[in-house]
Short mmCIF file of C-alpha atoms in Angstrom, two decimals:
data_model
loop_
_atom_site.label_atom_id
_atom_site.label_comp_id
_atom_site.label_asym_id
_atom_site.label_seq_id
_atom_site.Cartn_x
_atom_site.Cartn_y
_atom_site.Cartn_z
CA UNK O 1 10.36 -25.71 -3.05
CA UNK O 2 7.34 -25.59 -5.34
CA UNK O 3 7.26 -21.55 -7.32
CA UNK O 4 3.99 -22.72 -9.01
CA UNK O 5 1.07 -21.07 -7.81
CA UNK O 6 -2.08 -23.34 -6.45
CA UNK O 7 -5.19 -23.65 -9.03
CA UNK O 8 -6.86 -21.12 -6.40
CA UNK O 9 -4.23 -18.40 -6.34
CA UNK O 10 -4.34 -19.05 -10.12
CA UNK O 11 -8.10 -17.97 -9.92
CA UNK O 12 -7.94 -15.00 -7.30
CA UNK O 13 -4.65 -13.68 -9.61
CA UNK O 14 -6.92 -14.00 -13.37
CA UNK O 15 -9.85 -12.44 -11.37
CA UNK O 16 -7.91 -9.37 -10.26
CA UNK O 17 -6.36 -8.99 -13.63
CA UNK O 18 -10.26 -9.05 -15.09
CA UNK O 19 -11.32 -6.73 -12.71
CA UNK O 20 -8.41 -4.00 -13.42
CA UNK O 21 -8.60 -4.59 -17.07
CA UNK O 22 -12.43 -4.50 -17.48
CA UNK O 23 -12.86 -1.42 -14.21
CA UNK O 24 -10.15 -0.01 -14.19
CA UNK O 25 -8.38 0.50 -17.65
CA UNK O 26 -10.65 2.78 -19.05
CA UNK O 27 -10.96 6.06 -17.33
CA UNK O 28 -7.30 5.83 -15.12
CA UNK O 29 -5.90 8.94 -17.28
CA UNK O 30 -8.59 10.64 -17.08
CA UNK O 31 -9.27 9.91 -12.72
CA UNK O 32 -5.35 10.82 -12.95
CA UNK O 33 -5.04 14.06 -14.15
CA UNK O 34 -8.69 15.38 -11.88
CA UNK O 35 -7.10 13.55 -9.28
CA UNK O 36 -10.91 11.61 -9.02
CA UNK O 37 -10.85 8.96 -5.58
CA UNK O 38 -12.17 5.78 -8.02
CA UNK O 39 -15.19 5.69 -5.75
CA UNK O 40 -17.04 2.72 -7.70
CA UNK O 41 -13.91 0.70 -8.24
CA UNK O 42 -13.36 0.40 -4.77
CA UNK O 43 -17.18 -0.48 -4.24
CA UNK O 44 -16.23 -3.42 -6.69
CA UNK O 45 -13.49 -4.25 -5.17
CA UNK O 46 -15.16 -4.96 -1.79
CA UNK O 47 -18.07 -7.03 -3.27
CA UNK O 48 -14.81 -9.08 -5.22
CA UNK O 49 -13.19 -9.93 -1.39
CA UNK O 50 -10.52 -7.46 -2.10
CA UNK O 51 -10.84 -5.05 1.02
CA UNK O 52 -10.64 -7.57 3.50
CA UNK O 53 -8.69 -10.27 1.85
CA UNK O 54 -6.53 -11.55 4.80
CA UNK O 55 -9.10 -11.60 7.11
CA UNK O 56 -11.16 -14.46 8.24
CA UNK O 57 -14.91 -14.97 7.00
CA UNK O 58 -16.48 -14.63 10.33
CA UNK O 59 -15.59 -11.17 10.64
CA UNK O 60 -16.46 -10.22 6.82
CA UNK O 61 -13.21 -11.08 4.59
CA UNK O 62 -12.66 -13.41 2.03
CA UNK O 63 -10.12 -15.72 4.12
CA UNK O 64 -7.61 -15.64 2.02
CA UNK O 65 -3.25 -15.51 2.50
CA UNK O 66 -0.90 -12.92 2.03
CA UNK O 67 0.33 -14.61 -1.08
CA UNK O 68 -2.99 -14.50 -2.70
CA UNK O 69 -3.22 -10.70 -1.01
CA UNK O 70 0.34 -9.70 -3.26
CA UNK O 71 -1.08 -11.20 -6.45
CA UNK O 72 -4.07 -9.07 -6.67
CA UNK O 73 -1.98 -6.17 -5.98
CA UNK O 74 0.45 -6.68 -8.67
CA UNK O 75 -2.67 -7.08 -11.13
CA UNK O 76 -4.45 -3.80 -10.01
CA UNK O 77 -1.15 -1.50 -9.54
CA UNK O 78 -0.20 -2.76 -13.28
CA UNK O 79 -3.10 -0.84 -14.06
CA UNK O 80 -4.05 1.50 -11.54
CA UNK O 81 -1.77 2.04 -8.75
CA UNK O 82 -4.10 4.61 -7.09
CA UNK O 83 -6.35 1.86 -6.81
CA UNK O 84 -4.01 -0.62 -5.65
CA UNK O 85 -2.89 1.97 -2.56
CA UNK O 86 -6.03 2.35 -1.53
CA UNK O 87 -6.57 -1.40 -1.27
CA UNK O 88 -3.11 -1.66 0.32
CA UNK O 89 -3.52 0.71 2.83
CA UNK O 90 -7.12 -0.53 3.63
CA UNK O 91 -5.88 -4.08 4.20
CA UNK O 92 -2.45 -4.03 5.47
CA UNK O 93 -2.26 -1.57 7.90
CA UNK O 94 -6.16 -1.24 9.13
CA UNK O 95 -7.55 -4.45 8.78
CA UNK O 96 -4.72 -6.25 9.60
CA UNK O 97 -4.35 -4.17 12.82
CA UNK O 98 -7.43 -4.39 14.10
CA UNK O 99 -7.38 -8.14 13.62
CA UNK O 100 -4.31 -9.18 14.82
CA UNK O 101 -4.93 -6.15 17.97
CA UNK O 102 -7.96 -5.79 18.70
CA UNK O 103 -10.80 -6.77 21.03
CA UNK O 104 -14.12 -8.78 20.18
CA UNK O 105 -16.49 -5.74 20.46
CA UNK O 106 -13.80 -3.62 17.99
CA UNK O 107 -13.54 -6.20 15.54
CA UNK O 108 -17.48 -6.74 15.45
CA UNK O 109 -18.08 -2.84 15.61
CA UNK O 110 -15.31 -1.88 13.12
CA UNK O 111 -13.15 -4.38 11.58
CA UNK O 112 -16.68 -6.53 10.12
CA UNK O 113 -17.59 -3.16 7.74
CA UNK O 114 -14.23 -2.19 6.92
CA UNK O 115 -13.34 -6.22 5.51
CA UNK O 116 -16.70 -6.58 3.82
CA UNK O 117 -15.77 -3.19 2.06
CA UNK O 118 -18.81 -1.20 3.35
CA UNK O 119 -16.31 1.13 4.89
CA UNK O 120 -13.17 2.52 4.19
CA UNK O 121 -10.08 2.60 6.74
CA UNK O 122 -6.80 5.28 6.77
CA UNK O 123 -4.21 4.42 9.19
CA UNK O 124 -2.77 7.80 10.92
CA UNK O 125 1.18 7.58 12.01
CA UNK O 126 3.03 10.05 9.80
CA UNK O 127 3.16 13.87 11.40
CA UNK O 128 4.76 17.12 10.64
CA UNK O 129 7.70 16.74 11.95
CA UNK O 130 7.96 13.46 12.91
CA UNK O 131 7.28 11.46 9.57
CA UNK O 132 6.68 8.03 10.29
CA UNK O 133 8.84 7.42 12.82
CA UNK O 134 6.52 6.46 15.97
CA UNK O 135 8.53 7.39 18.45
CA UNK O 136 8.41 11.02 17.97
CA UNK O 137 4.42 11.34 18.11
CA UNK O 138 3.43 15.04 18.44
CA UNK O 139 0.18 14.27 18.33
CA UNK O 140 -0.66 13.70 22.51
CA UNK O 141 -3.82 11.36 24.05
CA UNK O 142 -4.65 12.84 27.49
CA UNK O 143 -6.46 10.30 29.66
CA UNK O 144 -9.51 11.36 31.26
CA UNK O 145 -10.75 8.08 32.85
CA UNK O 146 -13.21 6.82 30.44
CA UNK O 147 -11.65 8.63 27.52
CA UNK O 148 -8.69 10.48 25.86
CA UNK O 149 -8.63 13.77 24.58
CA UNK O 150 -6.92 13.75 20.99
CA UNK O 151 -5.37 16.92 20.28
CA UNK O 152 -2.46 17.12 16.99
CA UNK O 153 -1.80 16.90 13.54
CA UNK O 154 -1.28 14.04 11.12
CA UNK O 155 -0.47 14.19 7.02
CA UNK O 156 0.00 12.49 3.88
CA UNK O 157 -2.78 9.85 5.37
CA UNK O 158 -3.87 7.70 2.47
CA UNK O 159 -8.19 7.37 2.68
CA UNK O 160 -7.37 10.64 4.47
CA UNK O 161 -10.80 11.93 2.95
CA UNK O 162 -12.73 9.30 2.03
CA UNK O 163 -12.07 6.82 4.89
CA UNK O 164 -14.79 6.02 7.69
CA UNK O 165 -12.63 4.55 10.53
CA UNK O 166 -8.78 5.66 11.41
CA UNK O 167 -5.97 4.05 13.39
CA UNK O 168 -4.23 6.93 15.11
CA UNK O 169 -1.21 6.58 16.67
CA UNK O 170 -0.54 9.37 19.59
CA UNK O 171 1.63 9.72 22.82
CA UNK O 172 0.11 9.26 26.02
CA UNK O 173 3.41 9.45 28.24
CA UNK O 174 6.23 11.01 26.91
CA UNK O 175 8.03 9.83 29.67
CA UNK O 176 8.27 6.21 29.02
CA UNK O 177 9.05 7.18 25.35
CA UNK O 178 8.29 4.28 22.93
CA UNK O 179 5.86 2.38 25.90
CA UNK O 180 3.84 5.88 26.35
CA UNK O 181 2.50 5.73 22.80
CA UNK O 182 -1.19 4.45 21.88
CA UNK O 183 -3.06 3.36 19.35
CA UNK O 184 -6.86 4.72 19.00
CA UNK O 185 -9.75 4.03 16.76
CA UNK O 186 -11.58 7.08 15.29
CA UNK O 187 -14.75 7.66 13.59
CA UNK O 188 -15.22 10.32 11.02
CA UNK O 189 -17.18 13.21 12.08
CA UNK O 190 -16.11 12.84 15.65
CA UNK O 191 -16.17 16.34 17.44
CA UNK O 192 -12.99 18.09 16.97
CA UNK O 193 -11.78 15.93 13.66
CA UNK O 194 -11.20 18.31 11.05
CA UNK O 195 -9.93 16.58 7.63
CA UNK O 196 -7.28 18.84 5.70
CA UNK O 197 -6.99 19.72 2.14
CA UNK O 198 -6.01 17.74 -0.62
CA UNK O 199 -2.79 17.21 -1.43
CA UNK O 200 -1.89 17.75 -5.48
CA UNK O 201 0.56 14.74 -6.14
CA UNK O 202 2.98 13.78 -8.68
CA UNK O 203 1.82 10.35 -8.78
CA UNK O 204 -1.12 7.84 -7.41
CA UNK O 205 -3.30 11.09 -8.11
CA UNK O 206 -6.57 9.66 -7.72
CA UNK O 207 -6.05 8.18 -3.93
CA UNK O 208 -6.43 10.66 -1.39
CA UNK O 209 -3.81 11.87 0.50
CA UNK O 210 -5.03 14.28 3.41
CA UNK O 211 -3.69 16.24 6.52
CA UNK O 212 -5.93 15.08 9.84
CA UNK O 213 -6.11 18.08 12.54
CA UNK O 214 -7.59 16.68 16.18
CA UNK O 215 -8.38 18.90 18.67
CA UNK O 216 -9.83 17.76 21.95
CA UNK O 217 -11.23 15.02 20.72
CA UNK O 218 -13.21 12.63 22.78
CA UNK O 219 -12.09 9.37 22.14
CA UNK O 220 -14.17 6.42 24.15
CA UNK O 221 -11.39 4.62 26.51
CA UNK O 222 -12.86 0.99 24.40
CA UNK O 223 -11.40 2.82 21.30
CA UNK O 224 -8.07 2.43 22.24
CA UNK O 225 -5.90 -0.76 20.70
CA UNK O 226 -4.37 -2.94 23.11
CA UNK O 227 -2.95 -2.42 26.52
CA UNK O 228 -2.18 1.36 27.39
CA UNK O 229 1.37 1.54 25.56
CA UNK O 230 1.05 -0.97 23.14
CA UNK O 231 0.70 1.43 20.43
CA UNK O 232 4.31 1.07 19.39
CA UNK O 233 4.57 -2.30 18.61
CA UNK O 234 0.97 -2.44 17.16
CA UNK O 235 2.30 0.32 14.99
CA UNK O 236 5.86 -1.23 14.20
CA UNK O 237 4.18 -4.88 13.37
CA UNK O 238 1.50 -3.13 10.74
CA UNK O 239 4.07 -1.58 9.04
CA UNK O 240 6.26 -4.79 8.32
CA UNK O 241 3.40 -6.12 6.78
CA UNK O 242 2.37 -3.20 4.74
CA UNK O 243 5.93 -3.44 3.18
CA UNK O 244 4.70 -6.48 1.56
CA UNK O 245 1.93 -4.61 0.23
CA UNK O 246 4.20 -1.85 -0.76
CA UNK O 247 6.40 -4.36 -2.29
CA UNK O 248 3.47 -5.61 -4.53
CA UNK O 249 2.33 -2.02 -5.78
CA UNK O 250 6.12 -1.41 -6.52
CA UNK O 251 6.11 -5.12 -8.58
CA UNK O 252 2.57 -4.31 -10.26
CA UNK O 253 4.02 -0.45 -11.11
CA UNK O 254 7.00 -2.32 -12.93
CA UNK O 255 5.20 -5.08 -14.51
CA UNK O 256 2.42 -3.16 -16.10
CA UNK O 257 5.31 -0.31 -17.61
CA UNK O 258 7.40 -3.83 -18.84
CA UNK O 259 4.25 -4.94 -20.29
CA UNK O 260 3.56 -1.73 -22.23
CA UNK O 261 7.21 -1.75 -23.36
CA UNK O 262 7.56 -5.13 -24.64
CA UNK O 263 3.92 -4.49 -27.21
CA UNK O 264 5.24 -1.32 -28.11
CA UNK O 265 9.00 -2.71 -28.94
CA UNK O 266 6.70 -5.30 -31.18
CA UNK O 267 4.88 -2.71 -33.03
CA UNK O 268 6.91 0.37 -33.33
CA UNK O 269 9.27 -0.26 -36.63
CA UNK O 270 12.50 1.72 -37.49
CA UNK O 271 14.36 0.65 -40.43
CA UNK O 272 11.99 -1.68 -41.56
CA UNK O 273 11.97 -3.95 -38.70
CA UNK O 274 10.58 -3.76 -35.11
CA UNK O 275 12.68 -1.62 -32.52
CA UNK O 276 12.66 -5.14 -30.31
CA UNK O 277 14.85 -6.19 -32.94
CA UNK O 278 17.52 -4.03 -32.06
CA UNK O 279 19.99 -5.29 -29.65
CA UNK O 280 19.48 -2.34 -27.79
CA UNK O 281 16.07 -2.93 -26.88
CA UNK O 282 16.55 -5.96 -26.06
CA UNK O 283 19.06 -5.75 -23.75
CA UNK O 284 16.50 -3.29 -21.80
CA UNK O 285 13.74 -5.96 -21.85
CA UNK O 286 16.08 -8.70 -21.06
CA UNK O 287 17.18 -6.16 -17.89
CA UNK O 288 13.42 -5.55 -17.17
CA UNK O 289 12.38 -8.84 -17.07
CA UNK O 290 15.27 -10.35 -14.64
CA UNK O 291 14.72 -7.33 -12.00
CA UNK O 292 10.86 -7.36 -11.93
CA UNK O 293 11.26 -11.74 -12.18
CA UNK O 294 13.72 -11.28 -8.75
CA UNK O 295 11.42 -8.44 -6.82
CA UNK O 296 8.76 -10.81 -7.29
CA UNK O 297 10.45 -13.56 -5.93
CA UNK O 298 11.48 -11.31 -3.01
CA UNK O 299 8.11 -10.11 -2.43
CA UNK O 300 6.41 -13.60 -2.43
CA UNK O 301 9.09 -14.90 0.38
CA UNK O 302 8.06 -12.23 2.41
CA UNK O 303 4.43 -13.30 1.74
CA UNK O 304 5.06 -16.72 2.16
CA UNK O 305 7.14 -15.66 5.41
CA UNK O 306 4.12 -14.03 6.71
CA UNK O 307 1.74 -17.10 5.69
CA UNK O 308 3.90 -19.61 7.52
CA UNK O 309 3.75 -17.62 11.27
CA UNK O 310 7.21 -17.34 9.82
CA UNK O 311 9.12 -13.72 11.35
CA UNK O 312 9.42 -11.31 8.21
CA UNK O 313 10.48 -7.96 8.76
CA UNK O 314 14.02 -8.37 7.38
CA UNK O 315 12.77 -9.85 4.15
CA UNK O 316 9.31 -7.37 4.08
CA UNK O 317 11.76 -4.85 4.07
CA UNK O 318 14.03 -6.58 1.20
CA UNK O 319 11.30 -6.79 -0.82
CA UNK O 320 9.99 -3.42 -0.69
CA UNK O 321 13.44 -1.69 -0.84
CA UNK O 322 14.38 -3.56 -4.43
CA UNK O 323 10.59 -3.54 -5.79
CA UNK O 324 10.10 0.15 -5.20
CA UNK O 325 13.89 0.77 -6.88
CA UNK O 326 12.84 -1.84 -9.90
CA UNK O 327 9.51 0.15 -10.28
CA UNK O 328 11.57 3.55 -10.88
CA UNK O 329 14.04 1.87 -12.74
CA UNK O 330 11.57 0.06 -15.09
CA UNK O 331 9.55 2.87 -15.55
CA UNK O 332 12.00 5.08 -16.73
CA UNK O 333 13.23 2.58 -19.34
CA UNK O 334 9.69 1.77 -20.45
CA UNK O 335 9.60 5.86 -21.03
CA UNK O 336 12.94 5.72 -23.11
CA UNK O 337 11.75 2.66 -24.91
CA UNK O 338 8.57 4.41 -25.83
CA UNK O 339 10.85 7.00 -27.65
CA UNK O 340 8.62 10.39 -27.28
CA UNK O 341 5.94 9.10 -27.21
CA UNK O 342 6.47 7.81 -23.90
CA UNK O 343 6.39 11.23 -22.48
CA UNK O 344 2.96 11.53 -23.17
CA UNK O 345 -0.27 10.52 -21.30
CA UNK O 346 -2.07 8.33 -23.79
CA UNK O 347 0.30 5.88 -23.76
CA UNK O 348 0.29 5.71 -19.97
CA UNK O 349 4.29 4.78 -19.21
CA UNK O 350 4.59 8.43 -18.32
CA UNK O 351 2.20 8.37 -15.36
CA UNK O 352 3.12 4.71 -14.54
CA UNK O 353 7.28 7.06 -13.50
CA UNK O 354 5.28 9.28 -11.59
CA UNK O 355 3.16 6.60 -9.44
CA UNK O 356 6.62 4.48 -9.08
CA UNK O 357 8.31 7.23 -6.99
CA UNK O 358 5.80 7.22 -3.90
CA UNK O 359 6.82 3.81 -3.81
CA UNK O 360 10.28 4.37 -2.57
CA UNK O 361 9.27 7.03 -0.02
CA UNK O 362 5.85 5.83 1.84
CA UNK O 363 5.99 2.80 4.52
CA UNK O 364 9.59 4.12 4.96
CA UNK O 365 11.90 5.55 2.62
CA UNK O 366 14.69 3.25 0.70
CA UNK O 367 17.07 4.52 3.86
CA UNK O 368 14.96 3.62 6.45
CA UNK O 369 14.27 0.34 4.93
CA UNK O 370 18.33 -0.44 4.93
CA UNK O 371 18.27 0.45 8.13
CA UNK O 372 16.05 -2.47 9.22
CA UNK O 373 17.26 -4.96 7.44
CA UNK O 374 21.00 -4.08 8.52
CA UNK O 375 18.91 -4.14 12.29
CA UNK O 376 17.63 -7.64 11.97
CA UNK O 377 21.00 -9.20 10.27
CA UNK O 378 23.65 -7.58 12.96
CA UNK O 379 20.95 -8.88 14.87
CA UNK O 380 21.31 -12.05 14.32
#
């Protein structure tokens, strides 16, 4: 098994780290604390390939794998994880969807904009009361022939505000339960679709995170994803792969706090010699560096999984259950590293803590992901 990366990935990986340092670096406090959507970064980020990396050139992307999909992530969430979430959710969950799902006229109509980064996507499961598990949709689809009328609530959508397109999931049946659940595409400023407020995070402050009310909206019957009751499984499949991307953030989060707290254990003296010369610190680095070193190895299987036609959802959710639990863990230790002056902004580990946490909680919490990968191995 070869772990060295092609001259391309190489490439894509020293472009994204460019791109974060030289568009990115500079005003993330600042788009932190206003909580400011990074509206030009993600214009740059489309014209780089980066909002429709997976898919193919005929339809807008940049043709590229999932492997070369988790090594840009890593480089912009060491930086800005906002910015890396909005990428994530973007690609892995609306792209992806309406690639692998959809029909001809939807990927011409919707999927071509959204890949060439002229649009922006949100993908719509989580509810109320339901979270993000997609067999409890509240939100209902009522057929009316040549259309559905949407009526519900969704929250903490990512894009919530800012995106042009949405993948909603909504019941159709409740009594065939999981098969009675659909998939719709919906434009922004559709009759009826009422955006939310903005939710004031702890972390990833400058992505949007928005509540989505429908109420009798008309959605066209050709909007819908699939077969009537496909929704399920087209929800169930995005998800596994938008643990890879969750995965990556997670990795990025912990890399870019290791980073900072290996150059600051350099430079930072007490008793006339540099703190990383104190066994203490270096047993901290030395615990940093194995942890982030494994979730990335974990995180590139699953890629590589993915890549190969390869099934994935056991080690998707592997990967994203140990990065996101490295990212807090690192993050913390970069803050105690930092001594005080870790706890404060300017020397960014402190917001780096706060942007880890999300990371064990969307795409599934830590339980839910245990839960599928103690699924697939009973399974087996």
């Amino acid at each position: 098994m070869n772990f060295n990366l092609s001259e391309e990935h190489q490439m894509i990986q020293q472009a994204a780290k460019d791109f974060a340092e030289q568009e990115l670096k500079a005003g993330v406090i600042e788009r932190d604390e206003k909580a400011e959507f990074p509206y030009d970064a993600v214009k740059k980020m489309g014209e780089l390939g980066f909002m429709g990396m997976m898919i193919p050139e005929s339809y807008g992307g940049a043709g590229l794998d999932c492997l070369a999909y988790t090594l840009v992530l890593e480089e912009i969430a060491k930086i800005d994880a906002s910015a890396a979430v909005i990428m994530s959710a973007h690609n892995s969950l609306v792209c992806y969807g309406l690639y692998e799902f959809g029909t001809e006229n939807q990927k011409q109509q919707f999927l071509r904009p959204l890949a060439s980064g002229q649009k922006l996507g949100a993908f719509a499961l989580s509810e109320p009361e339901a979270g993000s598990d997609a067999t409890s949709q509240h939100t209902h689809a009522l057929d009316m022939g040549d259309h559905y009328l949407l009526n519900g609530t969704k929250n903490w959508i990512t894009n919530g505000g800012n995106a042009d397109f949405y993948l909603v999931i909504a019941q159709t049946d409740i009594s065939k339960g999981h098969k009675g659940i659909n998939a719709f595409i919906v434009e922004k400023g559709t009759a009826g679709f009422e955006i939310g407020p903005k939710e004031n995070k702890l972390g990833i402050r400058s992505s949007d995170t928005h509540s989505l009310l429908f109420t009798d909206v008309k959605v066209p019957k050709e909007n819908r994803i699939g077969a009537d009751g496909f929704g399920f499984k087209c929800a169930m499949q995005t998800l596994d792969g938008g643990r890879i991307g969750i995965a990556a953030q997670a990795l990025g989060i912990a890399a870019g706090a290791y980073d900072l707290a290996l150059a600051y254990s350099k430079a930072r003296k007490t008793f006339g010699k540099p703190i990383s010369e104190h066994q203490a610190i270096q047993f901290k680095l030395a615990d940093m560096e194995v942890e982030i070193e494994a979730a990335r190895l974990l995180t590139r299987k699953a890629a590589w999984l993915k890549d190969s036609h390869q099934p994935y959802s056991k080690e998707a959710a592997m990967a994203k259950l140990f990065a996101s639990e490295v990212a807090m863990k690192t993050t913390i230790e970069a803050i105690q590293v930092h001594g005080g002056y870790g706890y404060v902004k300017e020397y960014h580990v402190e917001r780096l803590m706060r942007d880890a946490k999300i990371t064990q909680i969307y795409e599934g919490t830590s339980e839910i992901q245990r839960l599928v990968i103690a699924r697939e191995i009973l399974r087996a």
